Structures are given as C-alpha cells and as structure tokens.
Amino acid sequence: METTLAAAYCEGWDNGLVNPLTQDQAESRDSAGEPYSVVLLAGGRLHTVLNISWTEGYCAVLRYDADGHRVAAHELRRAPEGDLFLRESATWAAPADDAAARHRTAWQINGRRSDDIEPAGRRGGRSTFTDDGFTPPRLPLPAFGRWNALLDRASRVHAEACVRPFSDVCVLPRDPGDRHRVTGAPAPGLPSRTSAERPWFPPRPLQPRALHTLFRDGAERTLGPRRMRISTHAAGKLNLPSGRLIAADPSSLDYGEEPFVMTVSPGTYPVTISLATFTDDENHSRVAAARLDISDRRPVRWELALREGQDLLDLGYGEFFGFGVDAGMACFVDDVNHERLAGEWESLELRNPRFASVGAGDMIAWSSGWGDGAYPTWIGRDHENRITTFVADMLLFPGDD
C-alpha cells in the first residue's frame, strides 16, 4: 500500500504549525544544520512529523493514527560513518494513554539492544530484555524533501524489531508497513501560530560557557543584580601515578567512583582554583571551578569528560554527565589513591581557604560552588588534539547550568 503525503514546514507541531516556514526557508535550515520540522499529511489529516537538526545528527519520526493519536516515536542519530542509525523506537497502542500497551527498543551502535515491554502500559508490569549482536537499523542521510525511504523504514521498525528472542514477547501488532510518496504542499487552512518558544529542542547537551573567564584574575561575572570578581589560587600539585583521574565528592570515594575514560601520562600536575567573590561583600566567596593543567598549551576546544558506559547520545537538551555532590565538597584524585583516601573528607573544613591539598598531593579538594548538586568536568584539547586541561565547573552562574 502506498500513502501519498503533502508536506508543510515549521519550527514545530503543537496541534498546529508553530512558526510556519516556507519550503525555501526550511531547505536553508536543512543545509545549515539548524532545527526545523516537516509536517506530513495524508488526505488532509496529520500522518507524521519529522523533527530535524543535522548539527546534532538528529531526526525524530513521530507517527500518528487516523484519529490524531501518536502511536510511534523513532529517534535516529548520525553514525560515525555519516549515515543514520535507529537509536530508539517506541510504539504503543492507540490511544496513547496510561493503559496503552507499549514497546520501547533502544540500540547502541556496538550492537547492544534493550527492550522495555509494558502490556498494560504504565498501569501494569514491565519486562526488560537486553542482548548483544543486534545491528541497529541504518539508512542513508536523506536529502531535503526526499523523505520516502525514511518514512518507509520507520513504518516497519516494530515489525522488524520483533525477531527472536523478542518475537514471543511482543505485545503489539506487527504492521508490515507502507510505502510513502511525498508530493507538493497541503491545502491552505492548516492551524498555525507564532511563538517565541519552539515546542521541541534538539538533543544538544550542555556546552562549556566562558571557561576562560573563570580563570582570569579580575574578571567579573553577573549574578542577578550583583557582581562577583574572579581570583585564581594555586592549590598545589596533584599526584596521578596511574594517569586515571577521578572527579567526585570525596565523601563518595568508597562507593565505587570510576575514573574518566580519557587518561593522561602518569605524573604530578598543578591544580588552580577559581574563586568568585561578591564585589559588595568581600567576605563571601565561592569556588567557581577547579583546573588541572596537564600541559601549558592553550586549549582550543572542549569536550565533556566521560566515564565507562557513558554516551553523549544519551543526553538531551542542556543535559550532562557529571559527578554528584552531597557533602558540599569536590575533589580530584587518582584512581589508585581514591580508596585509601576515602575517609579524609571527614576532617576537611574548606572554609578559609576553600580548598586543600590532602595526603601530600594525592588529593586536591574544594568546596563545591553553591553546595550539593551535580557538576560537569570538561577536557580541553590543543590543535594537535592532545589533552591540556581538566576543568571541574561548579556551575556558579546562571546560564552555566
């Protein structure tokens, strides 16, 4: 069966077109990698919405039934080879209420597949299955306007996913899928509105913001109606006998804290603390960041420091992987030293000064910004892609979180 579709363009769909775009405007956004949406209609009714942002290598395919209920959501991401692979697929019985049966499948590029099956929706139990050796569905990056292959494959995703060993537990019908043909624009009269906010955002993780100003003596940052002035302080040298760095709350070191995946050569490296002090209250200071310098080369780009099993593809808009703080303090420590130093936090004051070297440089600890929370660590790299710096950002200022 072939379904003929008409395409309209906008910044998003929310029971109507939000900030409509012309086809030329949408194609320009496609070329620039900027977010936009394609609304596809069959016989005048909503059929599929595509949310696209190629800068993030992202395409979401949202399918609707004849009554306008969403019945499937598929997330495709760009693979290292440049094509798309299916990262996540969710299919549920219409109408998509709390009692609707649902089946969610997530793929990793390495072949690991995880399935969550809820026969009674959120009102019943859930079965979870994980297995290796399943290549995620892949397809070429579609050219603008040529959505046919993408739509055809999306309509078959659930049927193709219900193979052994999952076929016996699938609870939704295995629709063989349709063929699709996109022709022209829809008839005028679609509901539309303008809005200052888009109804969706691409999965763009938190980005480092103005890290260089956190280590510029005398620089000032705004915090509401007040100002804070930056000063930098040498906290001592950190011993990294294995080169495997851990950033963590020192009170959690006996709970299996893991080092970052990216390692450096074993050695001893200086740590600098960025202190932010209120300009109208010089007795009130907070740690803005801690920097571990691996070399004196200037970083030209930044990336989020990751631990084993963490994948940037799992992060949504503004999200990050970080270390949690429950005791109001943070630290840098080498992997081989963290268990031995697990109890040192109990004797730390970190008030004046707000940092300390522990165990003759085996740990550098500091008070964590405004206190408890979660904080990212950034890796700086030079022009030759060599690691120059680790920065633990305490997200002190609005816009940094």
mmCIF file of C-alpha atoms in Angstrom:
data_model
loop_
_atom_site.group_PDB
_atom_site.id
_atom_site.type_symbol
_atom_site.label_atom_id
_atom_site.label_comp_id
_atom_site.label_asym_id
_atom_site.label_seq_id
_atom_site.Cartn_x
_atom_site.Cartn_y
_atom_site.Cartn_z
ATOM 1 C CA MET A 1 0.000 0.000 0.000
ATOM 2 C CA GLU A 2 1.292 3.468 -0.883
ATOM 3 C CA THR A 3 0.395 6.568 1.108
ATOM 4 C CA THR A 4 0.565 9.953 -0.604
ATOM 5 C CA LEU A 5 1.644 12.775 1.677
ATOM 6 C CA ALA A 6 1.747 16.565 1.478
ATOM 7 C CA ALA A 7 4.492 18.453 3.334
ATOM 8 C CA ALA A 8 4.332 21.659 5.365
ATOM 9 C CA TYR A 9 7.305 23.222 7.176
ATOM 10 C CA CYS A 10 7.591 24.968 10.531
ATOM 11 C CA GLU A 11 9.617 25.143 13.739
ATOM 12 C CA GLY A 12 7.444 22.504 15.383
ATOM 13 C CA TRP A 13 3.998 20.951 15.652
ATOM 14 C CA ASP A 14 1.677 21.548 18.617
ATOM 15 C CA ASN A 15 -1.863 20.867 17.410
ATOM 16 C CA GLY A 16 -0.917 23.145 14.538
ATOM 17 C CA LEU A 17 2.104 24.643 12.810
ATOM 18 C CA VAL A 18 4.297 26.647 15.185
ATOM 19 C CA ASN A 19 6.175 29.427 13.379
ATOM 20 C CA PRO A 20 5.471 28.260 9.807
ATOM 21 C CA LEU A 21 8.343 28.218 7.293
ATOM 22 C CA THR A 22 8.358 28.302 3.529
ATOM 23 C CA GLN A 23 9.924 25.361 1.735
ATOM 24 C CA ASP A 24 12.924 27.536 0.825
ATOM 25 C CA GLN A 25 13.377 28.606 4.455
ATOM 26 C CA ALA A 26 13.214 25.000 5.634
ATOM 27 C CA GLU A 27 15.693 23.868 2.991
ATOM 28 C CA SER A 28 18.067 26.639 4.043
ATOM 29 C CA ARG A 29 17.858 25.421 7.637
ATOM 30 C CA ASP A 30 18.461 21.868 6.492
ATOM 31 C CA SER A 31 21.648 22.929 4.676
ATOM 32 C CA ALA A 32 22.847 24.927 7.697
ATOM 33 C CA GLY A 33 22.085 22.107 10.135
ATOM 34 C CA GLU A 34 19.547 24.239 12.011
ATOM 35 C CA PRO A 35 16.407 22.774 13.639
ATOM 36 C CA TYR A 36 13.120 22.636 11.729
ATOM 37 C CA SER A 37 10.086 20.367 11.391
ATOM 38 C CA VAL A 38 8.291 18.701 8.499
ATOM 39 C CA VAL A 39 4.562 18.067 8.957
ATOM 40 C CA LEU A 40 3.241 15.367 6.616
ATOM 41 C CA LEU A 41 -0.466 14.981 5.956
ATOM 42 C CA ALA A 42 -2.427 12.210 4.264
ATOM 43 C CA GLY A 43 -5.763 13.315 2.860
ATOM 44 C CA GLY A 44 -5.611 16.444 4.989
ATOM 45 C CA ARG A 45 -5.046 14.642 8.297
ATOM 46 C CA LEU A 46 -1.871 14.527 10.338
ATOM 47 C CA HIS A 47 0.234 11.475 9.469
ATOM 48 C CA THR A 48 3.869 12.078 10.513
ATOM 49 C CA VAL A 49 6.029 14.838 11.982
ATOM 50 C CA LEU A 50 9.781 14.950 11.369
ATOM 51 C CA ASN A 51 11.900 16.991 13.790
ATOM 52 C CA ILE A 52 15.329 17.510 12.227
ATOM 53 C CA SER A 53 18.589 19.105 13.352
ATOM 54 C CA TRP A 54 21.612 17.901 11.392
ATOM 55 C CA THR A 55 24.109 19.822 13.543
ATOM 56 C CA GLU A 56 23.278 17.277 16.246
ATOM 57 C CA GLY A 57 22.895 14.477 13.682
ATOM 58 C CA TYR A 58 19.305 14.106 14.853
ATOM 59 C CA CYS A 59 15.998 13.164 13.263
ATOM 60 C CA ALA A 60 12.824 12.206 15.130
ATOM 61 C CA VAL A 61 9.958 10.495 13.282
ATOM 62 C CA LEU A 62 6.610 10.835 15.090
ATOM 63 C CA ARG A 63 3.735 8.817 13.582
ATOM 64 C CA TYR A 64 0.018 9.383 14.215
ATOM 65 C CA ASP A 65 -3.109 7.295 13.640
ATOM 66 C CA ALA A 66 -6.267 8.364 11.813
ATOM 67 C CA ASP A 67 -7.644 9.947 14.996
ATOM 68 C CA GLY A 68 -4.558 12.076 15.550
ATOM 69 C CA HIS A 69 -3.116 9.971 18.376
ATOM 70 C CA ARG A 70 0.630 9.487 18.374
ATOM 71 C CA VAL A 71 1.375 5.770 18.007
ATOM 72 C CA ALA A 72 5.136 5.686 17.424
ATOM 73 C CA ALA A 73 8.246 7.769 18.013
ATOM 74 C CA HIS A 74 11.586 6.888 16.440
ATOM 75 C CA GLU A 75 14.872 8.675 17.114
ATOM 76 C CA LEU A 76 17.616 8.418 14.506
ATOM 77 C CA ARG A 77 21.152 9.663 15.059
ATOM 78 C CA ARG A 78 24.155 10.111 12.798
ATOM 79 C CA ALA A 79 26.619 7.212 12.980
ATOM 80 C CA PRO A 80 30.404 7.784 12.810
ATOM 81 C CA GLU A 81 30.284 6.665 9.166
ATOM 82 C CA GLY A 82 27.873 9.508 8.317
ATOM 83 C CA ASP A 83 24.636 7.576 7.805
ATOM 84 C CA LEU A 84 21.733 7.346 10.270
ATOM 85 C CA PHE A 85 21.075 4.577 12.748
ATOM 86 C CA LEU A 86 17.971 3.981 14.823
ATOM 87 C CA ARG A 87 18.850 4.946 18.377
ATOM 88 C CA GLU A 88 15.443 4.460 19.973
ATOM 89 C CA SER A 89 11.986 3.349 18.942
ATOM 90 C CA ALA A 90 8.759 3.496 20.931
ATOM 91 C CA THR A 91 5.465 2.066 19.700
ATOM 92 C CA TRP A 92 2.222 1.996 21.635
ATOM 93 C CA ALA A 93 -1.411 1.067 21.133
ATOM 94 C CA ALA A 94 -3.812 3.885 20.329
ATOM 95 C CA PRO A 95 -4.952 5.896 22.104
ATOM 96 C CA ALA A 96 -1.618 6.577 23.789
ATOM 97 C CA ASP A 97 -2.951 6.802 27.342
ATOM 98 C CA ASP A 98 -1.612 5.290 30.564
ATOM 99 C CA ALA A 99 -3.249 1.922 29.819
ATOM 100 C CA ALA A 100 -1.955 1.594 26.250
ATOM 101 C CA ALA A 101 0.430 -1.293 25.631
ATOM 102 C CA ARG A 102 3.867 -0.024 24.672
ATOM 103 C CA HIS A 103 7.169 -1.391 23.417
ATOM 104 C CA ARG A 104 10.385 0.615 23.596
ATOM 105 C CA THR A 105 13.597 -0.540 21.937
ATOM 106 C CA ALA A 106 16.979 1.162 22.274
ATOM 107 C CA TRP A 107 20.049 0.319 20.187
ATOM 108 C CA GLN A 108 23.688 1.115 20.680
ATOM 109 C CA ILE A 109 25.981 1.408 17.699
ATOM 110 C CA ASN A 110 28.044 -1.526 19.042
ATOM 111 C CA GLY A 111 25.079 -3.897 18.673
ATOM 112 C CA ARG A 112 23.624 -3.909 22.184
ATOM 113 C CA ARG A 113 19.847 -3.816 22.223
ATOM 114 C CA SER A 114 17.481 -3.208 25.144
ATOM 115 C CA ASP A 115 13.700 -3.680 25.115
ATOM 116 C CA ASP A 116 11.097 -2.498 27.627
ATOM 117 C CA ILE A 117 7.666 -4.058 27.130
ATOM 118 C CA GLU A 118 4.589 -2.908 29.061
ATOM 119 C CA PRO A 119 1.495 -4.942 28.067
ATOM 120 C CA ALA A 120 -0.797 -2.781 30.237
ATOM 121 C CA GLY A 121 1.050 0.475 29.778
ATOM 122 C CA ARG A 122 2.007 2.318 32.927
ATOM 123 C CA ARG A 123 -0.747 0.597 34.881
ATOM 124 C CA GLY A 124 0.861 -2.843 34.734
ATOM 125 C CA GLY A 125 4.174 -4.634 34.904
ATOM 126 C CA ARG A 126 7.219 -4.214 32.725
ATOM 127 C CA SER A 127 9.532 -6.768 31.144
ATOM 128 C CA THR A 128 13.065 -5.734 30.227
ATOM 129 C CA PHE A 129 15.363 -7.630 27.882
ATOM 130 C CA THR A 130 18.937 -6.896 26.850
ATOM 131 C CA ASP A 131 21.018 -8.729 24.283
ATOM 132 C CA ASP A 132 24.085 -8.197 22.106
ATOM 133 C CA GLY A 133 24.712 -8.805 18.442
ATOM 134 C CA PHE A 134 21.808 -6.791 17.019
ATOM 135 C CA THR A 135 22.856 -4.282 14.388
ATOM 136 C CA PRO A 136 20.607 -1.214 14.637
ATOM 137 C CA PRO A 137 18.575 -0.344 11.538
ATOM 138 C CA ARG A 138 20.519 2.079 9.336
ATOM 139 C CA LEU A 139 19.782 4.192 6.296
ATOM 140 C CA PRO A 140 21.457 6.998 4.341
ATOM 141 C CA LEU A 141 21.080 10.596 5.455
ATOM 142 C CA PRO A 142 18.078 11.802 3.432
ATOM 143 C CA ALA A 143 18.360 14.765 1.095
ATOM 144 C CA PHE A 144 15.924 17.572 1.799
ATOM 145 C CA GLY A 145 12.424 16.664 0.623
ATOM 146 C CA ARG A 146 13.308 13.063 -0.125
ATOM 147 C CA TRP A 147 11.728 11.501 2.933
ATOM 148 C CA ASN A 148 10.331 8.349 1.275
ATOM 149 C CA ALA A 149 12.972 5.837 2.427
ATOM 150 C CA LEU A 150 12.974 7.289 5.939
ATOM 151 C CA LEU A 151 9.188 7.020 6.219
ATOM 152 C CA ASP A 152 9.079 3.537 4.689
ATOM 153 C CA ARG A 153 11.645 2.227 7.151
ATOM 154 C CA ALA A 154 10.011 3.925 10.145
ATOM 155 C CA SER A 155 6.696 2.239 9.371
ATOM 156 C CA ARG A 156 8.391 -1.192 9.523
ATOM 157 C CA VAL A 157 10.511 -0.649 12.632
ATOM 158 C CA HIS A 158 8.308 -2.518 15.102
ATOM 159 C CA ALA A 159 7.731 -5.488 12.795
ATOM 160 C CA GLU A 160 11.472 -5.757 12.136
ATOM 161 C CA ALA A 161 12.255 -5.460 15.849
ATOM 162 C CA CYS A 162 10.012 -8.385 16.798
ATOM 163 C CA VAL A 163 12.501 -11.099 15.879
ATOM 164 C CA ARG A 164 13.913 -13.828 18.077
ATOM 165 C CA PRO A 165 14.485 -13.780 21.002
ATOM 166 C CA PHE A 166 11.941 -10.929 21.270
ATOM 167 C CA SER A 167 9.201 -12.272 18.981
ATOM 168 C CA ASP A 168 7.497 -14.288 21.722
ATOM 169 C CA VAL A 169 7.076 -11.272 23.996
ATOM 170 C CA CYS A 170 5.953 -8.594 21.520
ATOM 171 C CA VAL A 171 2.502 -7.380 22.555
ATOM 172 C CA LEU A 172 1.698 -5.007 19.682
ATOM 173 C CA PRO A 173 0.595 -5.917 16.146
ATOM 174 C CA ARG A 174 3.450 -6.343 13.676
ATOM 175 C CA ASP A 175 2.451 -3.907 10.969
ATOM 176 C CA PRO A 176 4.304 -4.767 7.736
ATOM 177 C CA GLY A 177 4.480 -1.053 6.933
ATOM 178 C CA ASP A 178 3.549 1.147 3.976
ATOM 179 C CA ARG A 179 5.273 2.834 1.101
ATOM 180 C CA HIS A 180 5.169 6.625 1.043
ATOM 181 C CA ARG A 181 5.269 9.312 -1.604
ATOM 182 C CA VAL A 182 5.658 12.997 -0.722
ATOM 183 C CA THR A 183 4.148 15.344 -3.300
ATOM 184 C CA GLY A 184 3.598 19.074 -3.058
ATOM 185 C CA ALA A 185 2.190 21.178 -0.260
ATOM 186 C CA PRO A 186 -1.001 20.682 1.765
ATOM 187 C CA ALA A 187 -4.150 22.622 1.097
ATOM 188 C CA PRO A 188 -4.267 26.002 2.873
ATOM 189 C CA GLY A 189 -6.061 26.308 6.162
ATOM 190 C CA LEU A 190 -3.814 24.323 8.491
ATOM 191 C CA PRO A 191 -3.965 25.780 12.011
ATOM 192 C CA SER A 192 -0.845 27.799 12.772
ATOM 193 C CA ARG A 193 0.509 30.265 15.296
ATOM 194 C CA THR A 194 3.655 32.203 16.103
ATOM 195 C CA SER A 195 5.529 31.657 19.344
ATOM 196 C CA ALA A 196 8.759 32.825 20.929
ATOM 197 C CA GLU A 197 9.424 29.232 22.003
ATOM 198 C CA ARG A 198 9.720 26.137 19.849
ATOM 199 C CA PRO A 199 7.756 23.068 21.017
ATOM 200 C CA TRP A 200 10.893 20.919 20.796
ATOM 201 C CA PHE A 201 14.652 21.226 21.144
ATOM 202 C CA PRO A 202 17.355 19.060 19.591
ATOM 203 C CA PRO A 203 19.298 16.800 21.974
ATOM 204 C CA ARG A 204 22.119 19.299 22.398
ATOM 205 C CA PRO A 205 23.984 18.518 25.637
ATOM 206 C CA LEU A 206 25.303 21.228 27.916
ATOM 207 C CA GLN A 207 28.148 23.172 26.318
ATOM 208 C CA PRO A 208 31.049 24.794 28.197
ATOM 209 C CA ARG A 209 30.487 28.520 28.548
ATOM 210 C CA ALA A 210 33.219 31.101 29.030
ATOM 211 C CA LEU A 211 35.519 28.758 30.928
ATOM 212 C CA HIS A 212 38.444 31.054 30.183
ATOM 213 C CA THR A 213 36.852 33.892 32.175
ATOM 214 C CA LEU A 214 36.676 31.658 35.243
ATOM 215 C CA PHE A 215 40.472 31.752 35.401
ATOM 216 C CA ARG A 216 41.085 35.395 34.504
ATOM 217 C CA ASP A 217 42.047 37.379 37.593
ATOM 218 C CA GLY A 218 39.854 40.451 37.960
ATOM 219 C CA ALA A 219 37.169 39.236 35.549
ATOM 220 C CA GLU A 220 33.645 39.922 36.769
ATOM 221 C CA ARG A 221 30.508 37.834 36.307
ATOM 222 C CA THR A 222 26.907 38.820 36.890
ATOM 223 C CA LEU A 223 24.692 37.008 39.374
ATOM 224 C CA GLY A 224 21.242 38.562 39.366
ATOM 225 C CA PRO A 225 21.642 42.206 40.466
ATOM 226 C CA ARG A 226 25.084 41.516 41.968
ATOM 227 C CA ARG A 227 28.604 41.064 40.627
ATOM 228 C CA MET A 228 31.307 38.563 41.520
ATOM 229 C CA ARG A 229 35.026 39.049 40.888
ATOM 230 C CA ILE A 230 37.311 36.174 39.904
ATOM 231 C CA SER A 231 40.640 35.415 41.564
ATOM 232 C CA THR A 232 42.826 32.368 40.951
ATOM 233 C CA HIS A 233 44.732 30.411 43.583
ATOM 234 C CA ALA A 234 47.339 27.668 43.343
ATOM 235 C CA ALA A 235 46.020 24.645 45.237
ATOM 236 C CA GLY A 236 49.152 22.531 44.913
ATOM 237 C CA LYS A 237 50.207 19.693 42.652
ATOM 238 C CA LEU A 238 48.158 16.529 42.212
ATOM 239 C CA ASN A 239 49.842 13.143 42.039
ATOM 240 C CA LEU A 240 48.490 10.985 39.220
ATOM 241 C CA PRO A 241 50.502 7.757 39.454
ATOM 242 C CA SER A 242 48.192 5.937 37.024
ATOM 243 C CA GLY A 243 47.020 8.916 34.944
ATOM 244 C CA ARG A 244 43.389 7.895 35.553
ATOM 245 C CA LEU A 245 41.618 10.930 37.003
ATOM 246 C CA ILE A 246 38.538 10.860 39.227
ATOM 247 C CA ALA A 247 36.430 13.951 39.921
ATOM 248 C CA ALA A 248 33.992 13.291 42.745
ATOM 249 C CA ASP A 249 32.556 14.197 46.110
ATOM 250 C CA PRO A 250 35.301 12.958 48.481
ATOM 251 C CA SER A 251 32.612 11.531 50.772
ATOM 252 C CA SER A 252 31.602 9.114 47.995
ATOM 253 C CA LEU A 253 35.037 7.668 47.214
ATOM 254 C CA ASP A 254 34.236 4.397 48.960
ATOM 255 C CA TYR A 255 31.152 3.893 46.767
ATOM 256 C CA GLY A 256 32.950 2.807 43.608
ATOM 257 C CA GLU A 257 33.671 6.133 41.918
ATOM 258 C CA GLU A 258 35.102 5.490 38.451
ATOM 259 C CA PRO A 259 37.823 7.383 36.582
ATOM 260 C CA PHE A 260 37.301 9.180 33.296
ATOM 261 C CA VAL A 261 37.811 7.177 30.123
ATOM 262 C CA MET A 262 40.408 9.643 28.821
ATOM 263 C CA THR A 263 43.727 9.177 30.595
ATOM 264 C CA VAL A 264 46.984 11.137 30.713
ATOM 265 C CA SER A 265 50.603 10.206 31.286
ATOM 266 C CA PRO A 266 51.379 9.440 34.937
ATOM 267 C CA GLY A 267 52.893 12.430 36.673
ATOM 268 C CA THR A 268 52.337 15.360 39.009
ATOM 269 C CA TYR A 269 50.233 18.246 37.717
ATOM 270 C CA PRO A 270 49.269 21.670 39.130
ATOM 271 C CA VAL A 271 45.713 22.475 40.192
ATOM 272 C CA THR A 272 44.297 26.009 40.149
ATOM 273 C CA ILE A 273 41.155 27.076 41.987
ATOM 274 C CA SER A 274 38.906 29.827 40.624
ATOM 275 C CA LEU A 275 37.330 31.774 43.465
ATOM 276 C CA ALA A 276 34.405 34.145 42.869
ATOM 277 C CA THR A 277 33.898 36.883 45.478
ATOM 278 C CA PHE A 278 30.928 39.242 45.715
ATOM 279 C CA THR A 279 32.082 42.760 44.905
ATOM 280 C CA ASP A 280 29.762 44.138 47.613
ATOM 281 C CA ASP A 281 30.779 41.549 50.233
ATOM 282 C CA GLU A 282 34.436 40.583 50.166
ATOM 283 C CA ASN A 283 33.901 38.031 52.926
ATOM 284 C CA HIS A 284 31.586 35.939 50.750
ATOM 285 C CA SER A 285 33.416 33.736 48.235
ATOM 286 C CA ARG A 286 32.539 30.587 46.339
ATOM 287 C CA VAL A 287 34.609 28.180 44.248
ATOM 288 C CA ALA A 288 33.673 28.660 40.598
ATOM 289 C CA ALA A 289 35.889 25.940 39.096
ATOM 290 C CA ALA A 290 38.970 23.779 39.598
ATOM 291 C CA ARG A 291 41.514 23.323 36.807
ATOM 292 C CA LEU A 292 44.077 20.549 36.455
ATOM 293 C CA ASP A 293 46.763 21.516 33.922
ATOM 294 C CA ILE A 294 48.371 18.643 32.038
ATOM 295 C CA SER A 295 50.463 20.983 29.885
ATOM 296 C CA ASP A 296 50.978 24.702 29.343
ATOM 297 C CA ARG A 297 49.426 24.563 25.880
ATOM 298 C CA ARG A 298 46.252 26.563 25.317
ATOM 299 C CA PRO A 299 43.062 24.530 24.836
ATOM 300 C CA VAL A 300 41.276 25.299 21.573
ATOM 301 C CA ARG A 301 38.269 23.036 22.068
ATOM 302 C CA TRP A 302 36.410 21.383 24.904
ATOM 303 C CA GLU A 303 34.623 18.081 25.390
ATOM 304 C CA LEU A 304 32.684 16.547 28.256
ATOM 305 C CA ALA A 305 34.724 14.112 30.356
ATOM 306 C CA LEU A 306 33.044 10.697 30.265
ATOM 307 C CA ARG A 307 33.199 7.546 32.333
ATOM 308 C CA GLU A 308 32.938 3.987 31.059
ATOM 309 C CA GLY A 309 29.485 3.296 29.607
ATOM 310 C CA GLN A 310 28.521 6.957 29.183
ATOM 311 C CA ASP A 311 27.488 8.073 25.714
ATOM 312 C CA LEU A 312 26.731 11.629 24.595
ATOM 313 C CA LEU A 313 23.852 10.233 22.522
ATOM 314 C CA ASP A 314 22.007 9.559 25.779
ATOM 315 C CA LEU A 315 21.939 13.253 26.695
ATOM 316 C CA GLY A 316 19.048 15.572 25.953
ATOM 317 C CA TYR A 317 18.960 19.328 25.593
ATOM 318 C CA GLY A 318 21.146 21.011 28.231
ATOM 319 C CA GLU A 319 21.982 17.726 29.977
ATOM 320 C CA PHE A 320 25.405 16.475 31.032
ATOM 321 C CA PHE A 321 27.166 13.608 32.747
ATOM 322 C CA GLY A 322 28.709 14.853 35.957
ATOM 323 C CA PHE A 323 29.627 13.867 39.476
ATOM 324 C CA GLY A 324 27.143 14.182 42.289
ATOM 325 C CA VAL A 325 27.854 16.118 45.481
ATOM 326 C CA ASP A 326 26.061 15.502 48.790
ATOM 327 C CA ALA A 327 28.645 16.797 51.269
ATOM 328 C CA GLY A 328 29.243 20.250 49.773
ATOM 329 C CA MET A 329 32.728 19.412 48.518
ATOM 330 C CA ALA A 330 34.513 18.019 45.476
ATOM 331 C CA CYS A 331 37.951 16.679 44.645
ATOM 332 C CA PHE A 332 40.438 15.472 42.056
ATOM 333 C CA VAL A 333 42.157 12.176 42.893
ATOM 334 C CA ASP A 334 43.927 9.385 41.027
ATOM 335 C CA ASP A 335 42.137 6.063 40.633
ATOM 336 C CA VAL A 336 44.803 4.151 42.572
ATOM 337 C CA ASN A 337 44.552 6.520 45.550
ATOM 338 C CA HIS A 338 40.816 7.029 45.945
ATOM 339 C CA GLU A 339 40.051 4.049 48.198
ATOM 340 C CA ARG A 340 42.946 4.855 50.547
ATOM 341 C CA LEU A 341 41.725 8.456 50.908
ATOM 342 C CA ALA A 342 38.018 7.665 51.238
ATOM 343 C CA GLY A 343 37.829 8.775 54.869
ATOM 344 C CA GLU A 344 39.787 12.024 54.565
ATOM 345 C CA TRP A 345 36.714 14.124 53.804
ATOM 346 C CA GLU A 346 35.555 13.962 57.432
ATOM 347 C CA SER A 347 38.440 16.193 58.551
ATOM 348 C CA LEU A 348 38.104 18.758 55.747
ATOM 349 C CA GLU A 349 36.814 22.250 56.613
ATOM 350 C CA LEU A 350 37.233 24.048 53.257
ATOM 351 C CA ARG A 351 36.073 27.398 54.628
ATOM 352 C CA ASN A 352 39.155 29.591 54.660
ATOM 353 C CA PRO A 353 40.696 28.715 52.343
ATOM 354 C CA ARG A 354 38.016 26.904 50.372
ATOM 355 C CA PHE A 355 40.448 24.283 49.069
ATOM 356 C CA ALA A 356 43.087 21.927 50.435
ATOM 357 C CA SER A 357 45.795 19.513 49.377
ATOM 358 C CA VAL A 358 45.391 16.125 51.059
ATOM 359 C CA GLY A 359 47.934 13.359 51.543
ATOM 360 C CA ALA A 360 50.940 15.282 50.209
ATOM 361 C CA GLY A 361 49.196 15.965 46.917
ATOM 362 C CA ASP A 362 47.334 12.680 46.485
ATOM 363 C CA MET A 363 44.030 14.602 46.548
ATOM 364 C CA ILE A 364 43.043 18.215 45.894
ATOM 365 C CA ALA A 365 39.667 19.085 47.457
ATOM 366 C CA TRP A 366 37.495 22.212 47.337
ATOM 367 C CA SER A 367 34.073 23.420 48.407
ATOM 368 C CA SER A 368 31.571 22.850 45.620
ATOM 369 C CA GLY A 369 30.089 26.098 44.347
ATOM 370 C CA TRP A 370 26.716 26.688 45.974
ATOM 371 C CA GLY A 371 26.837 23.259 47.641
ATOM 372 C CA ASP A 372 25.221 19.958 46.726
ATOM 373 C CA GLY A 373 24.288 19.120 43.153
ATOM 374 C CA ALA A 374 25.817 17.653 40.014
ATOM 375 C CA TYR A 375 28.789 19.163 38.200
ATOM 376 C CA PRO A 376 30.426 18.514 34.812
ATOM 377 C CA THR A 377 34.127 18.143 34.097
ATOM 378 C CA TRP A 378 35.457 19.439 30.788
ATOM 379 C CA ILE A 379 38.530 18.259 28.909
ATOM 380 C CA GLY A 380 40.489 20.875 26.971
ATOM 381 C CA ARG A 381 42.467 19.857 23.876
ATOM 382 C CA ASP A 382 45.042 21.692 21.776
ATOM 383 C CA HIS A 383 45.401 21.966 17.983
ATOM 384 C CA GLU A 384 47.004 18.520 17.889
ATOM 385 C CA ASN A 385 44.117 17.004 19.869
ATOM 386 C CA ARG A 386 46.282 16.458 22.936
ATOM 387 C CA ILE A 387 44.728 16.831 26.392
ATOM 388 C CA THR A 388 45.875 20.042 28.037
ATOM 389 C CA THR A 389 43.405 20.586 30.869
ATOM 390 C CA PHE A 390 40.599 19.193 33.019
ATOM 391 C CA VAL A 391 38.144 21.765 34.410
ATOM 392 C CA ALA A 392 35.516 20.870 37.013
ATOM 393 C CA ASP A 393 32.840 23.539 36.547
ATOM 394 C CA MET A 394 30.811 24.393 39.650
ATOM 395 C CA LEU A 395 28.037 25.991 37.552
ATOM 396 C CA LEU A 396 28.129 29.038 39.762
ATOM 397 C CA PHE A 397 26.495 31.452 37.359
ATOM 398 C CA PRO A 398 23.084 31.425 35.642
ATOM 399 C CA GLY A 399 23.414 30.187 32.096
ATOM 400 C CA ASP A 400 26.138 27.740 33.106
ATOM 401 C CA ASP A 401 23.588 25.099 34.034
#
